[in-house]
Coordinates of C-alpha atoms and ligand atoms in Angstrom, one line a residue:
M1 CA -44.2 -5.0 -4.9
T2 CA -43.8 -8.1 -2.8
S3 CA -41.8 -7.9 0.4
F4 CA -39.4 -10.7 1.2
S5 CA -36.3 -11.5 3.2
I6 CA -33.1 -13.4 2.3
H7 CA -30.7 -14.8 4.9
G8 CA -26.9 -15.0 4.6
V9 CA -23.9 -14.6 6.8
G10 CA -23.3 -11.2 8.2
V11 CA -19.6 -10.1 8.0
S12 CA -19.8 -6.5 9.0
S13 CA -22.4 -5.1 11.4
G14 CA -24.7 -2.2 11.2
I15 CA -27.9 -1.4 9.4
A16 CA -28.3 0.2 6.0
I17 CA -31.4 1.2 4.1
G18 CA -31.0 2.0 0.5
Q19 CA -31.5 1.4 -3.2
A20 CA -30.2 -1.9 -4.7
H21 CA -27.4 -1.3 -7.2
L22 CA -26.9 -4.6 -9.1
I23 CA -23.5 -4.9 -10.6
S24 CA -22.8 -6.6 -13.8
N25 CA -22.7 -10.3 -14.0
A26 CA -19.5 -10.1 -16.0
L27 CA -16.4 -11.3 -14.3
L28 CA -15.5 -7.6 -13.9
E29 CA -18.1 -5.7 -11.9
V30 CA -19.0 -2.4 -13.5
V31 CA -20.3 0.7 -11.8
H32 CA -22.7 3.0 -13.7
Y33 CA -22.5 6.7 -13.5
Q34 CA -23.4 9.8 -15.5
I35 CA -20.9 11.9 -17.4
P36 CA -21.6 15.7 -17.6
P37 CA -21.9 17.0 -21.2
H38 CA -18.5 18.8 -21.2
L39 CA -16.6 15.6 -20.4
I40 CA -18.4 13.3 -23.0
K41 CA -15.6 13.9 -25.5
D42 CA -12.9 12.8 -23.0
E43 CA -15.0 9.7 -22.1
V44 CA -15.2 8.7 -25.8
K45 CA -11.4 9.2 -26.1
R46 CA -10.9 7.0 -23.0
F47 CA -13.0 4.3 -24.7
I48 CA -11.1 4.5 -28.0
D49 CA -7.7 4.4 -26.2
A50 CA -8.8 1.3 -24.3
I51 CA -9.8 -0.5 -27.5
D52 CA -6.4 0.5 -29.0
T53 CA -4.5 -0.8 -26.0
V54 CA -6.3 -4.1 -26.0
K55 CA -5.7 -4.4 -29.7
A56 CA -2.0 -3.7 -29.3
D57 CA -1.8 -6.2 -26.4
L58 CA -3.4 -9.0 -28.4
E59 CA -1.2 -8.3 -31.4
A60 CA 1.9 -8.4 -29.1
I61 CA 0.8 -11.7 -27.6
N62 CA 0.2 -13.1 -31.1
G63 CA 3.6 -11.9 -32.2
S64 CA 5.3 -13.5 -29.3
L65 CA 3.8 -16.9 -29.8
R66 CA 6.4 -19.5 -30.5
K67 CA 6.2 -21.2 -33.9
N68 CA 5.3 -24.5 -32.4
A69 CA 2.5 -23.0 -30.2
P70 CA -0.8 -24.8 -30.8
A71 CA -2.7 -23.3 -33.8
E72 CA -5.9 -22.9 -31.7
I73 CA -4.1 -20.2 -29.5
S74 CA -3.3 -18.1 -32.5
A75 CA -6.9 -18.6 -33.9
F76 CA -8.3 -17.7 -30.6
I77 CA -6.4 -14.4 -30.4
G78 CA -7.3 -13.8 -34.1
T79 CA -11.0 -14.2 -33.2
H80 CA -10.7 -11.7 -30.4
L81 CA -8.9 -9.2 -32.6
M82 CA -11.7 -9.6 -35.2
M83 CA -14.4 -9.0 -32.6
L84 CA -12.6 -6.0 -31.4
A85 CA -12.4 -4.5 -34.9
D86 CA -16.1 -5.1 -35.4
K87 CA -18.3 -2.0 -35.3
S88 CA -20.6 -3.5 -32.8
L89 CA -17.8 -3.4 -30.2
S90 CA -15.6 -0.6 -31.4
E91 CA -18.2 2.0 -32.4
A92 CA -21.7 1.2 -30.9
P93 CA -20.5 1.9 -27.4
I94 CA -19.4 5.4 -28.5
K95 CA -23.1 6.1 -29.5
I96 CA -24.2 4.8 -26.1
I97 CA -21.8 7.1 -24.2
E98 CA -23.0 10.0 -26.3
N99 CA -26.7 9.3 -26.1
E100 CA -26.9 8.1 -22.6
R101 CA -24.1 10.2 -21.2
C102 CA -22.8 7.2 -19.3
N103 CA -19.3 6.0 -18.4
A104 CA -17.4 3.9 -21.0
E105 CA -17.3 0.7 -18.9
W106 CA -21.1 0.8 -18.6
A107 CA -21.6 1.5 -22.3
I108 CA -19.5 -1.5 -23.5
K109 CA -21.1 -3.7 -20.9
L110 CA -24.6 -2.7 -22.2
Q111 CA -23.5 -3.5 -25.7
M112 CA -22.0 -6.8 -24.6
D113 CA -25.3 -7.8 -23.0
D114 CA -27.0 -7.0 -26.2
I115 CA -24.6 -9.1 -28.3
V116 CA -24.6 -12.0 -25.9
E117 CA -28.4 -12.0 -26.1
Q118 CA -28.2 -12.3 -29.9
F119 CA -25.7 -15.2 -29.6
E120 CA -28.1 -17.0 -27.2
Q121 CA -30.7 -17.1 -29.9
I122 CA -28.4 -19.1 -32.2
E123 CA -29.3 -22.8 -32.5
D124 CA -25.9 -24.1 -33.4
E125 CA -24.3 -24.9 -30.0
Y126 CA -20.8 -24.2 -31.2
L127 CA -21.6 -20.7 -32.5
R128 CA -23.8 -20.0 -29.5
E129 CA -20.9 -20.6 -27.2
R130 CA -18.8 -17.9 -29.1
K131 CA -20.5 -15.5 -26.7
Q132 CA -17.8 -16.4 -24.3
D133 CA -15.3 -14.8 -26.6
V134 CA -17.3 -11.6 -26.7
I135 CA -17.4 -11.6 -22.9
Q136 CA -13.6 -12.2 -22.6
V137 CA -12.8 -9.4 -25.1
V138 CA -15.1 -7.0 -23.3
E139 CA -13.6 -7.9 -19.9
R140 CA -10.2 -7.0 -21.3
V141 CA -11.4 -3.6 -22.4
I142 CA -13.1 -3.0 -19.0
K143 CA -9.9 -4.0 -17.2
V144 CA -8.0 -1.4 -19.2
L145 CA -10.7 1.2 -18.6
L146 CA -10.6 0.6 -14.8
G147 CA -6.9 1.2 -14.9
H148 CA -7.5 4.6 -16.4
P149 CA -10.4 6.1 -14.5
S150 CA -12.5 8.9 -16.0
Q151 CA -12.0 12.5 -14.8
L152 CA -15.1 12.4 -12.6
S153 CA -14.5 12.6 -8.9
T154 CA -16.0 9.9 -6.6
E155 CA -18.5 12.4 -5.3
Q156 CA -19.7 13.2 -8.8
K157 CA -20.1 9.5 -9.6
I158 CA -22.0 8.8 -6.4
S159 CA -24.3 11.8 -6.6
A160 CA -25.0 11.1 -10.3
A161 CA -25.9 7.5 -9.5
S162 CA -28.1 8.1 -6.5
Q163 CA -30.0 11.3 -6.1
E164 CA -32.4 10.1 -3.4
H165 CA -31.1 7.0 -1.6
K166 CA -27.7 5.7 -0.8
L167 CA -26.7 2.8 -3.0
I168 CA -26.4 -0.8 -1.8
L169 CA -24.1 -2.9 -3.8
V170 CA -25.6 -6.3 -4.8
A171 CA -23.3 -8.7 -6.6
H172 CA -23.2 -12.4 -7.3
D173 CA -19.5 -12.6 -6.6
I174 CA -16.6 -10.1 -6.4
S175 CA -13.0 -11.0 -6.5
P176 CA -10.7 -9.3 -4.0
A177 CA -9.1 -7.5 -6.9
D178 CA -12.4 -6.0 -7.8
A179 CA -13.5 -5.4 -4.3
I180 CA -10.5 -3.2 -3.5
Q181 CA -11.7 -0.8 -6.2
F182 CA -15.0 -0.3 -4.3
K183 CA -13.0 1.3 -1.5
Q184 CA -13.2 4.5 -3.6
H185 CA -17.0 4.5 -3.7
E186 CA -19.4 5.4 -1.0
F187 CA -21.8 2.5 -0.9
A188 CA -24.1 2.1 2.1
A189 CA -23.8 -1.7 2.2
F190 CA -22.4 -4.6 0.4
I191 CA -24.0 -7.9 -0.2
T192 CA -23.0 -11.0 -2.3
D193 CA -24.4 -14.4 -3.1
V194 CA -21.2 -16.3 -2.4
G195 CA -18.2 -16.1 -0.1
G196 CA -17.2 -17.3 3.4
V197 CA -16.8 -15.1 6.5
T198 CA -13.1 -14.9 6.2
S199 CA -12.7 -14.9 2.4
H200 CA -10.6 -12.0 1.3
T201 CA -13.7 -10.4 -0.4
A202 CA -15.5 -10.5 3.0
I203 CA -12.4 -9.0 4.7
L204 CA -12.4 -6.2 2.2
A205 CA -16.1 -5.7 2.6
R206 CA -15.5 -5.3 6.3
S207 CA -12.8 -2.8 5.6
L208 CA -15.2 -0.7 3.7
N209 CA -16.8 -0.1 7.1
I210 CA -20.3 -0.6 6.0
P211 CA -22.8 -3.4 6.8
S212 CA -22.0 -6.4 4.7
I213 CA -23.5 -9.9 4.1
V214 CA -22.1 -12.8 2.1
A215 CA -23.5 -16.2 1.2
L216 CA -26.9 -14.9 0.3
Q217 CA -27.1 -17.6 -2.5
R218 CA -29.6 -15.9 -4.8
A219 CA -29.8 -12.2 -3.8
H220 CA -28.4 -11.1 -7.2
A221 CA -31.1 -13.0 -9.0
L222 CA -34.0 -12.1 -6.7
I223 CA -33.4 -8.4 -6.1
R224 CA -34.1 -5.9 -8.9
D225 CA -32.0 -2.9 -9.6
G226 CA -33.4 0.2 -7.8
E227 CA -35.5 -1.8 -5.2
L228 CA -35.5 -0.5 -1.7
I229 CA -33.7 -2.9 0.6
I230 CA -32.7 -3.1 4.3
V231 CA -29.4 -4.7 5.2
D232 CA -28.9 -5.9 8.7
G233 CA -25.2 -6.9 8.9
K234 CA -25.4 -8.2 12.4
Q235 CA -28.2 -10.7 11.8
G236 CA -27.2 -11.4 8.2
V237 CA -30.6 -10.5 6.8
V238 CA -31.7 -8.5 3.8
I239 CA -35.3 -7.3 3.6
V240 CA -36.5 -6.4 0.1
N241 CA -39.3 -3.9 -0.4
P242 CA -40.1 -3.5 3.3
D243 CA -43.5 -2.3 4.3
A244 CA -43.9 1.0 6.2
S245 CA -43.9 -0.6 9.7
I246 CA -40.7 -2.6 9.1
L247 CA -39.0 0.4 7.6
T248 CA -39.9 2.4 10.7
E249 CA -38.6 -0.4 13.0
Y250 CA -35.3 -0.6 11.1
K251 CA -34.8 3.2 11.1
L252 CA -35.1 3.0 14.8
R253 CA -32.6 0.2 15.1
Q254 CA -30.3 2.1 12.8
E255 CA -30.4 5.1 15.1
Q256 CA -29.7 2.9 18.1
W257 CA -26.7 1.3 16.3
E258 CA -25.3 4.7 15.4
L259 CA -25.8 5.9 19.0
E260 CA -23.8 2.8 20.3
Q261 CA -21.0 3.6 17.9
Q262 CA -20.9 7.2 19.1
K263 CA -20.8 6.0 22.7
L264 CA -17.8 3.8 21.9
Q265 CA -15.9 6.8 20.7
R266 CA -15.6 7.9 24.3
I267 CA -13.0 5.2 24.9
K268 CA -11.0 6.1 21.8
S269 CA -8.0 7.5 23.6
T270 CA -8.4 5.3 26.7
K271 CA -5.5 2.8 27.0
A272 CA -6.5 -0.8 26.5
V273 CA -5.7 -2.0 30.0
T274 CA -7.5 -4.8 31.9
L275 CA -9.0 -4.2 35.4
D276 CA -5.9 -5.8 36.9
G277 CA -3.6 -3.5 35.0
V278 CA -2.3 -5.5 32.1
N279 CA -1.8 -3.6 28.8
I280 CA -3.1 -5.2 25.6
E281 CA -1.8 -3.7 22.3
L282 CA -4.5 -3.1 19.8
F283 CA -3.2 -2.8 16.3
A284 CA -4.9 -2.3 12.9
N285 CA -4.9 -4.3 9.7
I286 CA -4.7 -2.3 6.5
E287 CA -4.8 -3.1 2.8
V288 CA -3.7 0.2 1.1
P289 CA -1.7 3.2 2.4
E290 CA -4.8 5.4 2.4
D291 CA -6.1 3.2 5.2
V292 CA -3.8 5.0 7.7
V293 CA -6.5 7.7 8.0
A294 CA -8.9 5.1 9.4
V295 CA -6.1 3.7 11.7
A296 CA -5.6 7.2 13.1
A297 CA -9.3 7.6 13.7
S298 CA -9.6 4.2 15.4
G299 CA -7.3 4.7 18.3
A300 CA -5.1 1.8 17.2
T301 CA -1.5 2.1 18.5
G302 CA 0.2 0.5 15.5
I303 CA -0.3 -1.5 12.3
G304 CA -0.2 -5.2 13.0
L305 CA -0.7 -6.3 9.4
Y306 CA -0.3 -4.4 6.1
R307 CA -1.4 -6.8 3.4
T308 CA 0.9 -5.6 0.6
E309 CA -0.6 -7.8 -2.2
F310 CA -3.3 -5.2 -2.9
L311 CA -0.7 -2.9 -4.3
F312 CA -0.1 -5.7 -6.9
M313 CA -3.7 -6.1 -8.1
N314 CA -5.7 -4.6 -11.0
R315 CA -2.6 -3.9 -13.1
R316 CA -0.6 -5.4 -15.8
E317 CA 2.9 -4.9 -14.4
M318 CA 4.3 -5.4 -11.0
P319 CA 4.9 -2.2 -9.0
D320 CA 8.6 -1.5 -9.2
E321 CA 10.9 -0.9 -6.2
E322 CA 10.4 2.9 -6.2
E323 CA 6.6 2.6 -6.1
Q324 CA 6.7 0.0 -3.4
F325 CA 9.2 2.0 -1.4
I326 CA 7.0 5.1 -1.5
A327 CA 3.9 3.1 -0.4
Y328 CA 5.7 1.5 2.6
K329 CA 7.5 4.8 3.5
T330 CA 4.2 6.7 3.4
V331 CA 2.6 4.3 5.9
A332 CA 5.7 4.2 8.1
E333 CA 5.9 8.0 8.3
A334 CA 2.2 8.4 8.9
M335 CA 2.5 6.2 11.9
K336 CA 5.2 8.5 13.4
G337 CA 7.4 5.8 15.0
A338 CA 4.6 3.4 16.0
T339 CA 5.0 -0.2 15.0
V340 CA 4.2 -1.0 11.3
I341 CA 4.2 -4.7 10.5
I342 CA 4.4 -5.1 6.7
R343 CA 3.6 -8.5 5.3
T344 CA 5.5 -9.7 2.2
L345 CA 3.5 -10.6 -0.8
D346 CA 0.7 -13.0 -0.2
L347 CA -0.5 -13.5 -3.8
G348 CA -2.2 -16.7 -4.9
A349 CA -5.4 -18.6 -4.1
D350 CA -8.3 -16.1 -4.0
K351 CA -5.9 -13.1 -4.3
Q352 CA -4.7 -13.0 -7.9
M353 CA -2.9 -10.1 -9.4
N354 CA -5.1 -10.0 -12.4
P355 CA -8.2 -12.3 -13.0
E356 CA -6.9 -12.7 -16.6
T357 CA -3.7 -14.3 -15.4
I358 CA -5.3 -16.9 -13.1
V359 CA -3.5 -20.1 -13.4
T360 CA -6.1 -22.8 -12.8
C361 CA -5.0 -25.5 -10.4
A362 CA -7.1 -28.0 -8.6
N363 CA -6.6 -26.6 -5.1
P364 CA -5.5 -23.0 -5.3
A365 CA -5.4 -22.6 -1.5
L366 CA -2.9 -25.4 -1.3
G367 CA -0.9 -24.2 -4.2
L368 CA 1.8 -21.7 -5.0
R369 CA 0.8 -19.0 -2.6
A370 CA 2.4 -16.4 -0.4
I371 CA 6.0 -17.2 0.6
R372 CA 6.0 -20.2 -1.7
Y373 CA 5.3 -17.9 -4.7
C374 CA 7.9 -15.4 -3.5
L375 CA 10.6 -18.0 -3.2
S376 CA 9.8 -19.3 -6.7
E377 CA 10.1 -15.7 -8.0
P378 CA 13.2 -14.4 -6.3
Q379 CA 13.5 -11.3 -8.4
I380 CA 10.0 -10.2 -7.5
F381 CA 10.7 -11.0 -3.9
N382 CA 14.1 -9.1 -4.0
T383 CA 12.4 -6.0 -5.3
Q384 CA 9.9 -6.0 -2.4
L385 CA 12.6 -6.8 0.2
R386 CA 14.7 -3.9 -1.0
A387 CA 11.7 -1.5 -0.9
L388 CA 10.9 -2.7 2.6
L389 CA 14.4 -2.2 3.8
R390 CA 14.7 1.2 2.3
A391 CA 11.4 2.3 3.9
S392 CA 12.6 1.0 7.3
H393 CA 14.9 4.0 7.5
F394 CA 11.8 6.2 7.8
G395 CA 9.8 4.5 10.6
N396 CA 9.4 1.5 12.8
I397 CA 8.9 -1.2 10.2
K398 CA 8.9 -5.0 10.9
I399 CA 8.7 -7.6 8.2
L400 CA 6.2 -10.4 8.4
V401 CA 6.4 -13.6 6.2
P402 CA 3.1 -15.3 5.3
M403 CA 2.3 -19.0 5.1
L404 CA 5.6 -20.4 6.5
C405 CA 5.5 -24.2 6.6
T406 CA 9.1 -25.3 6.8
L407 CA 12.2 -23.9 8.4
S408 CA 13.9 -24.1 5.1
E409 CA 11.5 -21.5 3.7
L410 CA 12.4 -19.3 6.6
R411 CA 16.1 -19.8 6.0
Q412 CA 15.8 -19.1 2.3
T413 CA 13.9 -15.9 3.1
K414 CA 16.6 -14.8 5.5
L415 CA 19.2 -15.5 2.9
L416 CA 17.4 -13.3 0.4
L417 CA 16.9 -10.6 3.0
E418 CA 20.6 -10.6 3.7
R419 CA 21.4 -10.4 0.0
A420 CA 19.1 -7.4 -0.3
K421 CA 20.9 -5.8 2.7
I422 CA 24.3 -6.4 1.1
S423 CA 23.2 -4.7 -2.2
L424 CA 21.8 -1.7 -0.3
R425 CA 25.0 -1.4 1.7
K426 CA 27.0 -1.4 -1.5
Q427 CA 24.9 1.4 -2.8
N428 CA 25.2 3.3 0.5
I429 CA 21.4 3.3 0.8
P430 CA 20.4 3.6 4.5
F431 CA 18.1 1.0 6.1
N432 CA 17.5 -0.5 9.6
E433 CA 20.2 -3.1 10.0
N434 CA 18.2 -4.8 12.8
I435 CA 14.8 -4.8 11.1
P436 CA 12.7 -7.4 13.0
L437 CA 11.6 -10.4 11.0
G438 CA 8.4 -12.2 12.0
G439 CA 6.5 -15.2 10.7
M440 CA 2.8 -15.9 10.2
I441 CA 1.6 -19.1 11.9
E442 CA -1.3 -20.0 9.7
I443 CA -0.5 -23.6 8.7
P444 CA -1.1 -26.3 11.3
A445 CA 2.4 -27.6 10.6
A446 CA 3.9 -24.3 11.6
A447 CA 1.8 -24.1 14.8
I448 CA 2.8 -27.6 15.9
N449 CA 6.5 -26.6 15.2
A450 CA 6.0 -23.1 16.6
E451 CA 9.0 -23.3 19.0
A452 CA 11.4 -24.0 16.2
F453 CA 10.0 -21.0 14.3
A454 CA 10.1 -18.7 17.4
N455 CA 13.7 -19.7 17.8
E456 CA 14.7 -18.3 14.4
L457 CA 12.3 -15.3 14.3
D458 CA 11.8 -12.1 16.2
F459 CA 8.0 -12.4 16.6
L460 CA 5.1 -14.6 15.5
S461 CA 1.7 -13.5 14.2
I462 CA -1.2 -16.1 14.1
G463 CA -3.2 -15.9 10.9
T464 CA -6.4 -17.5 12.2
N465 CA -8.2 -17.2 8.9
D466 CA -5.9 -19.6 7.2
L467 CA -5.1 -21.6 10.3
I468 CA -8.8 -22.4 10.6
Q469 CA -9.1 -23.1 6.9
Y470 CA -6.2 -25.5 6.9
T471 CA -6.9 -27.2 10.3
L472 CA -10.6 -27.8 9.6
A473 CA -10.2 -28.5 5.8
I474 CA -12.7 -25.8 5.0
D475 CA -12.2 -23.5 2.0
R476 CA -12.6 -20.0 3.4
T477 CA -14.1 -18.8 0.1
D478 CA -16.7 -21.5 -0.3
D479 CA -20.1 -20.6 1.1
A480 CA -21.3 -24.2 0.9
V481 CA -19.0 -25.0 3.9
A482 CA -19.2 -21.6 5.6
H483 CA -21.3 -23.0 8.4
L484 CA -18.5 -25.4 9.3
Y485 CA -15.9 -22.6 9.7
N486 CA -15.5 -22.2 13.5
P487 CA -12.8 -20.4 15.4
L488 CA -13.8 -22.2 18.6
H489 CA -13.0 -25.7 17.3
P490 CA -11.0 -27.3 20.1
S491 CA -8.2 -28.2 17.6
V492 CA -7.9 -24.6 16.5
L493 CA -7.7 -23.3 20.1
K494 CA -5.1 -25.9 20.9
L495 CA -2.9 -24.8 18.0
I496 CA -3.2 -21.2 19.1
A497 CA -2.3 -22.2 22.6
M498 CA 0.8 -24.1 21.4
T499 CA 1.9 -21.0 19.5
I500 CA 1.5 -18.7 22.5
K501 CA 3.4 -21.2 24.7
A502 CA 6.3 -21.3 22.2
G503 CA 6.5 -17.5 22.2
E504 CA 6.4 -17.3 25.9
K505 CA 9.1 -19.9 26.3
L506 CA 11.5 -18.1 23.9
G507 CA 10.5 -14.6 25.0
K508 CA 9.1 -13.7 21.5
S509 CA 5.9 -11.7 21.1
V510 CA 2.9 -13.5 19.6
S511 CA -0.1 -11.7 18.2
V512 CA -3.3 -12.7 16.3
C513 CA -3.9 -10.8 13.1
G514 CA -6.7 -12.9 11.6
E515 CA -10.4 -12.0 11.9
M516 CA -10.6 -13.7 15.3
A517 CA -8.7 -10.7 16.8
G518 CA -11.5 -8.3 15.8
D519 CA -14.4 -10.5 17.2
A520 CA -15.3 -8.9 20.5
R521 CA -17.0 -12.2 21.6
L522 CA -13.6 -13.8 21.6
T523 CA -11.5 -11.1 23.2
K524 CA -11.7 -12.4 26.8
L525 CA -10.9 -15.9 25.7
L526 CA -7.9 -14.8 23.6
I527 CA -6.4 -12.6 26.4
G528 CA -7.1 -15.3 28.9
M529 CA -5.1 -17.7 26.7
G530 CA -2.1 -15.3 27.0
L531 CA -2.3 -13.0 24.0
R532 CA -1.1 -9.4 24.6
Q533 CA -1.3 -8.1 21.0
L534 CA -4.3 -8.2 18.7
S535 CA -4.5 -6.8 15.2
M536 CA -7.8 -6.2 13.5
H537 CA -9.7 -4.0 11.1
P538 CA -9.8 -0.4 12.5
S539 CA -13.6 -0.5 12.9
H540 CA -13.3 -3.3 15.5
I541 CA -10.7 -1.6 17.8
L542 CA -13.2 0.1 20.1
S543 CA -15.6 -2.9 20.7
V544 CA -12.6 -5.1 21.5
K545 CA -11.1 -2.4 23.8
Q546 CA -14.4 -2.3 25.7
Q547 CA -14.1 -6.0 26.4
I548 CA -10.5 -5.5 27.7
L549 CA -11.5 -2.7 30.0
H550 CA -14.0 -5.1 31.6
S551 CA -11.6 -8.0 31.9
Q552 CA -10.0 -9.4 35.1
L553 CA -7.1 -11.3 33.6
T554 CA -6.2 -13.5 36.6
M555 CA -9.7 -14.8 36.5
L556 CA -9.8 -15.2 32.7
K557 CA -6.5 -17.2 32.7
A558 CA -8.1 -19.9 34.8
D559 CA -11.3 -19.8 32.7
A560 CA -9.4 -20.1 29.4
R561 CA -7.6 -23.2 30.8
K562 CA -11.0 -24.8 31.3
V563 CA -12.1 -24.0 27.8
L564 CA -8.8 -25.4 26.4
N565 CA -9.4 -28.7 28.3
L566 CA -12.6 -29.3 26.3
T567 CA -12.5 -31.6 23.3
D568 CA -16.1 -31.1 22.1
L569 CA -17.0 -28.0 20.1
E570 CA -20.6 -28.2 21.3
K571 CA -19.3 -27.7 24.9
V572 CA -16.8 -24.9 24.0
E573 CA -19.4 -22.5 22.5
P574 CA -21.6 -22.3 25.6
L575 CA -18.6 -22.1 27.9
V576 CA -17.1 -19.1 26.0
A577 CA -20.5 -17.4 26.1
K578 CA -20.6 -18.0 29.9
L579 CA -17.0 -16.8 30.2
N580 CA -18.1 -13.5 28.7
R581 CA -21.1 -13.2 30.9
N582 CA -19.4 -14.3 34.1
S583 CA -16.3 -12.1 33.8
D584 CA -18.6 -9.1 33.5
L585 CA -20.1 -10.1 36.8
G586 CA -16.7 -10.9 38.3
L587 CA -17.5 -14.6 38.5
H588 CA -15.4 -17.7 37.6
L589 CA -16.6 -20.5 35.3
S590 CA -18.0 -23.2 37.5
S591 CA -16.2 -26.5 36.7
Ligands
PEP601 C1 -5.0 -14.9 8.1 O1 -4.9 -15.9 7.4 O2 -5.6 -15.0 9.3 C2 -4.4 -13.6 7.7 C3 -4.4 -12.6 8.6 O3 -4.0 -13.5 6.5 P1 -5.0 -13.4 5.2 O4 -6.4 -13.2 5.7 O5 -4.6 -12.2 4.4 O6 -4.8 -14.7 4.5
MG602 MG1 -3.5 -15.8 5.7

């Protein structure tokens, strides 16, 4: 076995040693696990039910087609129905479930690979390309199966899949919708070929709290299933088939890392106060209500960003008002009166509700996303606003609006919020009449005009992930330009400074909830620039707090001004590194 290493971009630190678990190349990533004999019958039923559901869905779509719809659409659905009825898809996977005692998703995926291989032998190009239809049909079935998980518990799945080593997930690409599902599994690390540092897939990988690397280019092609690999999330390196000496070295590093993490635990209940007595609020970012457990363990004093769109993913219908109300109320109650900032739906771009419904447009990041989408779908927005208002009766909820660009978007939002309040009042449903409304500053246009936004809002939150993407014209999901994505670009820092200044002038709080907030190398600069509230993934709270405890704010303010005066990125980076070193020694930056 040859040993080799692959380099990518580390998005979550730590070291993991484990067995590579390659996940399917199909659009939907499939996990493989064993089913105990007494549950095989149920698994077969789950498979048959999924086939029936997809059949019914396709027939319904066919039935709803208008008379003047293009004939190809109906033919295309007909082909899919035919494939679904074919024994090779509707019956062969049952044999695989029974013989191999595997889960239904895996069985149909194996069968799909087999059929696709047969199609690839066909000489006729048109017929050969029909394999895409097979893949699409199978993906529909898998999607349904994932919505109806088998009766096995996560623990059973994991222990069945890996008896000896922990598993390391190796994928070419994973959509945020698929990545959120991996939150239920206990993988030791997570690596992908594509993706940028602040892509939503990378953010989710980080929230799994395991070492993660993206932009590895060809890891999925080079690594074989079951191979022993080391993942160094800090250095962004994967070592495949390490020899004994490397393995020993990394085991040592792994122990050291774990020791450092344990040491950090000592400051968990220490207040985040600078040496000169200024308190900095450290909040947590969450994606699903279950994340409140990690928030409580992190020492965060509130939730600065609850990304609600994940409640809308991997499903066919939107969550109704009641389901949303329960999710928001659960989080508010769990936080026992501490601040909970809930962001309204930010669907679009790389966060689609369902990969099947992706509307292709040339520039999704510049398209109908976030508040733009909500304002174009007022009914969907109204349902969420009502749920948020109702939940506000049970805790300290604040509403945050993503992707604001114009004041008119803000005013339309306020109008819809007011209408939702009126309808609740009429129904005598209690809610917080004075619920604070904040806006995300993540488009350069909003940062430049931050004062006007601060004037009409209760608070501002800087979404640096998008602010950097839109300022530097770098797609945050594109690994080809990942090296150009830089939070220290002077223009980015100036936009952040403008937003802080607007908040200070109008007495409105300003926080950062993008990934910059959780990067301990930037903490001193950010607080020196005037930020007093940072919201990040729970796993970053302690390392950021440690920086704060070593900060002399009066000194950092002057140093941050020097950094802000620079116009050349190449000069900013060394100066920020020096600022971190100097402030530890109690020294000013030399001018
Ligand atoms: C951001 O853009 O910085 C942000 C926090 O929002 P998201 O990452 O969900 O786009
Ligand atoms: Mg954003």
